[in-house]
Amino acid sequence: MIKLLNLTKRFGGYTALNEISAELKKGCIYGLVGSNGSGKSTLMRLLSGVYFPDGGSISFEGFSIFDNPEIKSQIFYLPDTPFFFRGANLLSMADFYEGVYPTFDRNRFIRLCEVFPISTTDKIDNMSKGMQRQAALMLALSVRPKLLLLDEAFDGLDPVMRSVLKNLLIDSVTENEMTTVIASHNLRELEDLCDHISLIHEGRLIFSDDLEEIKGRIHKVQVAFESFPTESQLSGLDIKKCQRTGKLYQMVICGDEFEIMNRINWLNPIFAELITPTLEEIFIYEMEEEGYDVKNILG
C-alpha cells in the first residue's frame, strides 16, 4: 500500500532522515518509536505530503503523495499540536472537513459526539489540551481515511479516553482496513495496540518488524549459578547485557528462546527463568546498542 525507498530528507546541512526503506500494509497499526529528534515527525510529514523528499521516493498505492490532492484526500495527519481555526467550534470544524474530504461521515461524527464528552458549540480555543485532542481525534475518525497518521495520539488523554481511542482505532481498522501510523513515546500504549513497530534513531531505521517477531528474538533471562560460567562456556549465547545481584544474574540475550534455555540449562544453573521483555525494555536495549544510554548521555 505505502512504499518507502531510500527515503531521505534534509534541512540545510542536517539530514533528518537517511535512506529509509519500508512497506506499510493495508489494515495494520504501526507504532513509530525513537529517540528525541530521531526523525519521527519528519517521516509523518513526508507520509502526509507536507514535505517533499530530497532523496529516494515515497508512494501511496503506486502514486506520489506530494502535490497530489486526490491521494491526500485519503490521508489524515494529526500532528502533536492539533490545528483549529481561531474561534471555531466542533461543528464548524466538522463542516470544514466535510467540504475537504469526500469520505467524511456525518453520521459517524454524530455518533462520536455521543462517545466523547465535548460540547459541539463551545470554542475549541477555550478547551483544555486533552479536550482539544479529543476534538481532533473525533474529526480524524469521521473522515474515514485510508491512512491515518497520529503524532503523540495519547498525549493529554485520561486513561478512560485512551481506552476509548484504542477501541475506536481497532474498529476502524477492522471495518475499513484503515492503515494507522502512531508516533509516540508512550510505549506501553503502543504495545497494547500495534501489529508492527519501527524504531528510528538519528534519521536511520534501526528495525521495522511485527511486534511478536521482535519479542521472539530478544529475551530477558534471570538465572542463578553457584559459580558463574566462563566466557568459553557462554560462547554459544548472544548476550547483549548482563547485570548481577548476588548469585542472581539478569541477562538480555538474542536468539531462539528454546535454544537459549537449552544452553542455559546445560550450564546447570540453580535457577533459570525466561521472561518476555516489554516494548520499553526492547527500546532501551536497542538504544544501548546504538550508544544512546544513560551513561553516555550523562558522561
Coordinates of C-alpha atoms in Angstrom, one line a residue, residues 225 229-230 232-237 259-269 272:
F225 CA 24.7 -20.1 39.4
P229 CA 30.3 -19.9 33.8
T230 CA 33.4 -19.0 31.9
S232 CA 34.0 -20.0 26.6
Q233 CA 31.0 -21.8 28.3
L234 CA 28.8 -18.8 27.4
S235 CA 30.2 -18.5 23.8
G236 CA 27.0 -20.1 22.3
L237 CA 24.8 -17.3 23.7
E259 CA 18.0 -22.8 22.1
I260 CA 18.8 -20.2 24.8
M261 CA 17.1 -22.1 27.6
N262 CA 18.7 -25.4 26.4
R263 CA 22.1 -23.7 26.6
I264 CA 21.4 -22.2 30.0
N265 CA 20.2 -25.5 31.4
W266 CA 23.3 -27.2 30.1
L267 CA 25.3 -25.0 32.4
N268 CA 23.5 -26.5 35.5
P269 CA 22.0 -23.3 37.0
A272 CA 16.7 -20.2 35.4

